Amino acid sequence: MQRRLCALLLLASHCLGSAAGLFPFGEPDFSYKRSNCKPIPAPMLLCRGIEYQSMRLPNLLGHETVQEVLEQASTWIPLVQKQCHPDTRKFLCSLFAPVCIDDLDEIIQPCHSLCEEVKESCAPVMSAFGFPWPDMLDCSRFPKDNDLCIPLASSDHILPVTREAPKVCDACKNKNEDDNDIVENLCKNDFALKIKVKEIAYINGDTKITPETKSKTIYKLNGLTERDLRKIVLWLKGGLQCTCDEMNDINVPYLVMGQKQAGELVITSLKRWQKGQRAFKRFSRSIRKLQC
């Protein structure tokens, strides 16, 4: 995604009551209709590589269709990419895609300890984006470890983190540009804005960024008017397939540049605005003399 209702980002509506950003919220109904097994769909990136292949519907969040699960699960991928805990994926998948065993009618929930461990490591990450740990993930909802539930991985079975690091979005790569480089980059793009973020959402694999209306400073804008800016949205293409650690706090301003493509404003460069940093301090002065 007020600004706090967005990011982690970032949303879809049915997931957990109401959702508007990266992390959904709400009070799930833990009463179930008669459930049935469905294959975990290949496009469900949140549960890719999980140890089982079939999930129960309705799931622990009340989603009744595969399409609904796909849409809502995608909003949590950025939290998994933060690697705040080795079992984050397991925990979330046990909610969105509960393991399905044909001979067992009971839905298997995550264990209390699994929830607590993931919360301890990941709640600070969510907090950095302005989100408290949601009530729907209140660990007291989940069974103790001596019951039938999905346990925390034994430390004996946790492998060292040798997996390939997530791909960094091209627009978010640190290029160590000075003020001259930034101004030169400006000439190659159709727009340049200093913004604060109101909302971050994920749509069809792309990141949708809605700026705060009153926070924008315009440095360059081709093809749009001030009136158009009132409802402007920016797009980070393929945002669900890459990480953007540069944009890890929605409470600070950013310099974004990009191009107009098929009617959308697509970000090609995103940098946290470094207050007092020489490059950014001189950028505002240099832009007034700019001749591309």
JSON list of N, CA and C in Angstrom, two decimals, residues 179-214:
[
{"chain": "A", "resi": 179, "resn": "ASP", "atom": "N", "xyz": [26.21, 12.27, -8.35]},
{"chain": "A", "resi": 179, "resn": "ASP", "atom": "CA", "xyz": [25.14, 13.16, -8.80]},
{"chain": "A", "resi": 179, "resn": "ASP", "atom": "C", "xyz": [25.12, 13.31, -10.31]},
{"chain": "A", "resi": 180, "resn": "ASN", "atom": "N", "xyz": [26.30, 13.29, -10.96]},
{"chain": "A", "resi": 180, "resn": "ASN", "atom": "CA", "xyz": [26.33, 13.41, -12.42]},
{"chain": "A", "resi": 180, "resn": "ASN", "atom": "C", "xyz": [25.71, 12.18, -13.08]},
{"chain": "A", "resi": 181, "resn": "ASP", "atom": "N", "xyz": [25.97, 11.01, -12.50]},
{"chain": "A", "resi": 181, "resn": "ASP", "atom": "CA", "xyz": [25.37, 9.78, -13.05]},
{"chain": "A", "resi": 181, "resn": "ASP", "atom": "C", "xyz": [23.85, 9.81, -12.91]},
{"chain": "A", "resi": 182, "resn": "ILE", "atom": "N", "xyz": [23.39, 10.30, -11.78]},
{"chain": "A", "resi": 182, "resn": "ILE", "atom": "CA", "xyz": [21.94, 10.36, -11.55]},
{"chain": "A", "resi": 182, "resn": "ILE", "atom": "C", "xyz": [21.28, 11.29, -12.54]},
{"chain": "A", "resi": 183, "resn": "VAL", "atom": "N", "xyz": [21.89, 12.44, -12.77]},
{"chain": "A", "resi": 183, "resn": "VAL", "atom": "CA", "xyz": [21.32, 13.39, -13.74]},
{"chain": "A", "resi": 183, "resn": "VAL", "atom": "C", "xyz": [21.36, 12.81, -15.15]},
{"chain": "A", "resi": 184, "resn": "GLU", "atom": "N", "xyz": [22.45, 12.11, -15.48]},
{"chain": "A", "resi": 184, "resn": "GLU", "atom": "CA", "xyz": [22.54, 11.49, -16.80]},
{"chain": "A", "resi": 184, "resn": "GLU", "atom": "C", "xyz": [21.45, 10.42, -16.97]},
{"chain": "A", "resi": 185, "resn": "ASN", "atom": "N", "xyz": [21.23, 9.67, -15.92]},
{"chain": "A", "resi": 185, "resn": "ASN", "atom": "CA", "xyz": [20.18, 8.65, -15.94]},
{"chain": "A", "resi": 185, "resn": "ASN", "atom": "C", "xyz": [18.82, 9.30, -16.13]},
{"chain": "A", "resi": 186, "resn": "LEU", "atom": "N", "xyz": [18.64, 10.46, -15.54]},
{"chain": "A", "resi": 186, "resn": "LEU", "atom": "CA", "xyz": [17.38, 11.18, -15.67]},
{"chain": "A", "resi": 186, "resn": "LEU", "atom": "C", "xyz": [17.06, 11.47, -17.13]},
{"chain": "A", "resi": 187, "resn": "CYS", "atom": "N", "xyz": [18.07, 11.83, -17.90]},
{"chain": "A", "resi": 187, "resn": "CYS", "atom": "CA", "xyz": [17.86, 12.18, -19.30]},
{"chain": "A", "resi": 187, "resn": "CYS", "atom": "C", "xyz": [17.39, 10.97, -20.11]},
{"chain": "A", "resi": 188, "resn": "LYS", "atom": "N", "xyz": [17.70, 9.76, -19.67]},
{"chain": "A", "resi": 188, "resn": "LYS", "atom": "CA", "xyz": [17.33, 8.56, -20.40]},
{"chain": "A", "resi": 188, "resn": "LYS", "atom": "C", "xyz": [15.91, 8.10, -20.08]},
{"chain": "A", "resi": 189, "resn": "ASN", "atom": "N", "xyz": [15.29, 8.72, -19.08]},
{"chain": "A", "resi": 189, "resn": "ASN", "atom": "CA", "xyz": [13.98, 8.27, -18.63]},
{"chain": "A", "resi": 189, "resn": "ASN", "atom": "C", "xyz": [12.90, 9.31, -18.88]},
{"chain": "A", "resi": 190, "resn": "ASP", "atom": "N", "xyz": [11.64, 8.85, -18.76]},
{"chain": "A", "resi": 190, "resn": "ASP", "atom": "CA", "xyz": [10.50, 9.73, -19.02]},
{"chain": "A", "resi": 190, "resn": "ASP", "atom": "C", "xyz": [10.02, 10.46, -17.77]},
{"chain": "A", "resi": 191, "resn": "PHE", "atom": "N", "xyz": [10.34, 9.92, -16.61]},
{"chain": "A", "resi": 191, "resn": "PHE", "atom": "CA", "xyz": [9.90, 10.59, -15.38]},
{"chain": "A", "resi": 191, "resn": "PHE", "atom": "C", "xyz": [10.92, 10.40, -14.27]},
{"chain": "A", "resi": 192, "resn": "ALA", "atom": "N", "xyz": [10.90, 11.32, -13.35]},
{"chain": "A", "resi": 192, "resn": "ALA", "atom": "CA", "xyz": [11.71, 11.24, -12.13]},
{"chain": "A", "resi": 192, "resn": "ALA", "atom": "C", "xyz": [10.92, 11.91, -11.02]},
{"chain": "A", "resi": 193, "resn": "LEU", "atom": "N", "xyz": [10.70, 11.18, -9.95]},
{"chain": "A", "resi": 193, "resn": "LEU", "atom": "CA", "xyz": [9.88, 11.68, -8.85]},
{"chain": "A", "resi": 193, "resn": "LEU", "atom": "C", "xyz": [10.55, 11.37, -7.52]},
{"chain": "A", "resi": 194, "resn": "LYS", "atom": "N", "xyz": [10.44, 12.27, -6.60]},
{"chain": "A", "resi": 194, "resn": "LYS", "atom": "CA", "xyz": [10.75, 11.98, -5.20]},
{"chain": "A", "resi": 194, "resn": "LYS", "atom": "C", "xyz": [9.42, 11.69, -4.53]},
{"chain": "A", "resi": 195, "resn": "ILE", "atom": "N", "xyz": [9.29, 10.51, -3.95]},
{"chain": "A", "resi": 195, "resn": "ILE", "atom": "CA", "xyz": [7.98, 10.10, -3.42]},
{"chain": "A", "resi": 195, "resn": "ILE", "atom": "C", "xyz": [8.12, 9.49, -2.02]},
{"chain": "A", "resi": 196, "resn": "LYS", "atom": "N", "xyz": [7.00, 9.46, -1.34]},
{"chain": "A", "resi": 196, "resn": "LYS", "atom": "CA", "xyz": [6.81, 8.57, -0.21]},
{"chain": "A", "resi": 196, "resn": "LYS", "atom": "C", "xyz": [5.73, 7.57, -0.61]},
{"chain": "A", "resi": 197, "resn": "VAL", "atom": "N", "xyz": [5.84, 6.37, -0.08]},
{"chain": "A", "resi": 197, "resn": "VAL", "atom": "CA", "xyz": [4.95, 5.29, -0.51]},
{"chain": "A", "resi": 197, "resn": "VAL", "atom": "C", "xyz": [3.68, 5.28, 0.33]},
{"chain": "A", "resi": 198, "resn": "LYS", "atom": "N", "xyz": [2.55, 5.17, -0.36]},
{"chain": "A", "resi": 198, "resn": "LYS", "atom": "CA", "xyz": [1.26, 4.99, 0.32]},
{"chain": "A", "resi": 198, "resn": "LYS", "atom": "C", "xyz": [0.88, 3.52, 0.36]},
{"chain": "A", "resi": 199, "resn": "GLU", "atom": "N", "xyz": [1.01, 2.84, -0.78]},
{"chain": "A", "resi": 199, "resn": "GLU", "atom": "CA", "xyz": [0.64, 1.42, -0.86]},
{"chain": "A", "resi": 199, "resn": "GLU", "atom": "C", "xyz": [1.62, 0.66, -1.74]},
{"chain": "A", "resi": 200, "resn": "ILE", "atom": "N", "xyz": [1.82, -0.59, -1.38]},
{"chain": "A", "resi": 200, "resn": "ILE", "atom": "CA", "xyz": [2.52, -1.53, -2.25]},
{"chain": "A", "resi": 200, "resn": "ILE", "atom": "C", "xyz": [1.63, -2.75, -2.38]},
{"chain": "A", "resi": 201, "resn": "ALA", "atom": "N", "xyz": [1.39, -3.20, -3.60]},
{"chain": "A", "resi": 201, "resn": "ALA", "atom": "CA", "xyz": [0.59, -4.39, -3.83]},
{"chain": "A", "resi": 201, "resn": "ALA", "atom": "C", "xyz": [1.27, -5.21, -4.92]},
{"chain": "A", "resi": 202, "resn": "TYR", "atom": "N", "xyz": [0.83, -6.46, -5.06]},
{"chain": "A", "resi": 202, "resn": "TYR", "atom": "CA", "xyz": [1.43, -7.37, -6.04]},
{"chain": "A", "resi": 202, "resn": "TYR", "atom": "C", "xyz": [0.33, -7.88, -6.95]},
{"chain": "A", "resi": 203, "resn": "ILE", "atom": "N", "xyz": [0.46, -7.58, -8.24]},
{"chain": "A", "resi": 203, "resn": "ILE", "atom": "CA", "xyz": [-0.57, -7.93, -9.22]},
{"chain": "A", "resi": 203, "resn": "ILE", "atom": "C", "xyz": [0.09, -8.62, -10.40]},
{"chain": "A", "resi": 204, "resn": "ASN", "atom": "N", "xyz": [-0.35, -9.87, -10.64]},
{"chain": "A", "resi": 204, "resn": "ASN", "atom": "CA", "xyz": [0.17, -10.64, -11.78]},
{"chain": "A", "resi": 204, "resn": "ASN", "atom": "C", "xyz": [1.70, -10.68, -11.80]},
{"chain": "A", "resi": 205, "resn": "GLY", "atom": "N", "xyz": [2.31, -10.81, -10.62]},
{"chain": "A", "resi": 205, "resn": "GLY", "atom": "CA", "xyz": [3.75, -10.93, -10.54]},
{"chain": "A", "resi": 205, "resn": "GLY", "atom": "C", "xyz": [4.51, -9.62, -10.52]},
{"chain": "A", "resi": 206, "resn": "ASP", "atom": "N", "xyz": [3.81, -8.50, -10.73]},
{"chain": "A", "resi": 206, "resn": "ASP", "atom": "CA", "xyz": [4.46, -7.19, -10.72]},
{"chain": "A", "resi": 206, "resn": "ASP", "atom": "C", "xyz": [4.17, -6.47, -9.40]},
{"chain": "A", "resi": 207, "resn": "THR", "atom": "N", "xyz": [5.04, -5.54, -9.05]},
{"chain": "A", "resi": 207, "resn": "THR", "atom": "CA", "xyz": [4.84, -4.72, -7.85]},
{"chain": "A", "resi": 207, "resn": "THR", "atom": "C", "xyz": [4.20, -3.40, -8.26]},
{"chain": "A", "resi": 208, "resn": "LYS", "atom": "N", "xyz": [3.07, -3.11, -7.63]},
{"chain": "A", "resi": 208, "resn": "LYS", "atom": "CA", "xyz": [2.35, -1.86, -7.88]},
{"chain": "A", "resi": 208, "resn": "LYS", "atom": "C", "xyz": [2.61, -0.92, -6.71]},
{"chain": "A", "resi": 209, "resn": "ILE", "atom": "N", "xyz": [3.17, 0.24, -6.99]},
{"chain": "A", "resi": 209, "resn": "ILE", "atom": "CA", "xyz": [3.52, 1.21, -5.96]},
{"chain": "A", "resi": 209, "resn": "ILE", "atom": "C", "xyz": [2.67, 2.46, -6.14]},
{"chain": "A", "resi": 210, "resn": "THR", "atom": "N", "xyz": [1.91, 2.79, -5.11]},
{"chain": "A", "resi": 210, "resn": "THR", "atom": "CA", "xyz": [1.09, 3.99, -5.13]},
{"chain": "A", "resi": 210, "resn": "THR", "atom": "C", "xyz": [1.73, 5.03, -4.21]},
{"chain": "A", "resi": 211, "resn": "PRO", "atom": "N", "xyz": [2.15, 6.17, -4.77]},
{"chain": "A", "resi": 211, "resn": "PRO", "atom": "CA", "xyz": [2.78, 7.20, -3.93]},
{"chain": "A", "resi": 211, "resn": "PRO", "atom": "C", "xyz": [1.73, 7.98, -3.14]},
{"chain": "A", "resi": 212, "resn": "GLU", "atom": "N", "xyz": [2.18, 8.59, -2.05]},
{"chain": "A", "resi": 212, "resn": "GLU", "atom": "CA", "xyz": [1.35, 9.55, -1.35]},
{"chain": "A", "resi": 212, "resn": "GLU", "atom": "C", "xyz": [1.18, 10.78, -2.22]},
{"chain": "A", "resi": 213, "resn": "THR", "atom": "N", "xyz": [-0.04, 11.23, -2.36]},
{"chain": "A", "resi": 213, "resn": "THR", "atom": "CA", "xyz": [-0.33, 12.33, -3.28]},
{"chain": "A", "resi": 213, "resn": "THR", "atom": "C", "xyz": [0.46, 13.59, -2.94]},
{"chain": "A", "resi": 214, "resn": "LYS", "atom": "N", "xyz": [0.52, 13.92, -1.67]},
{"chain": "A", "resi": 214, "resn": "LYS", "atom": "CA", "xyz": [1.12, 15.20, -1.28]},
{"chain": "A", "resi": 214, "resn": "LYS", "atom": "C", "xyz": [2.63, 15.12, -1.10]}
]
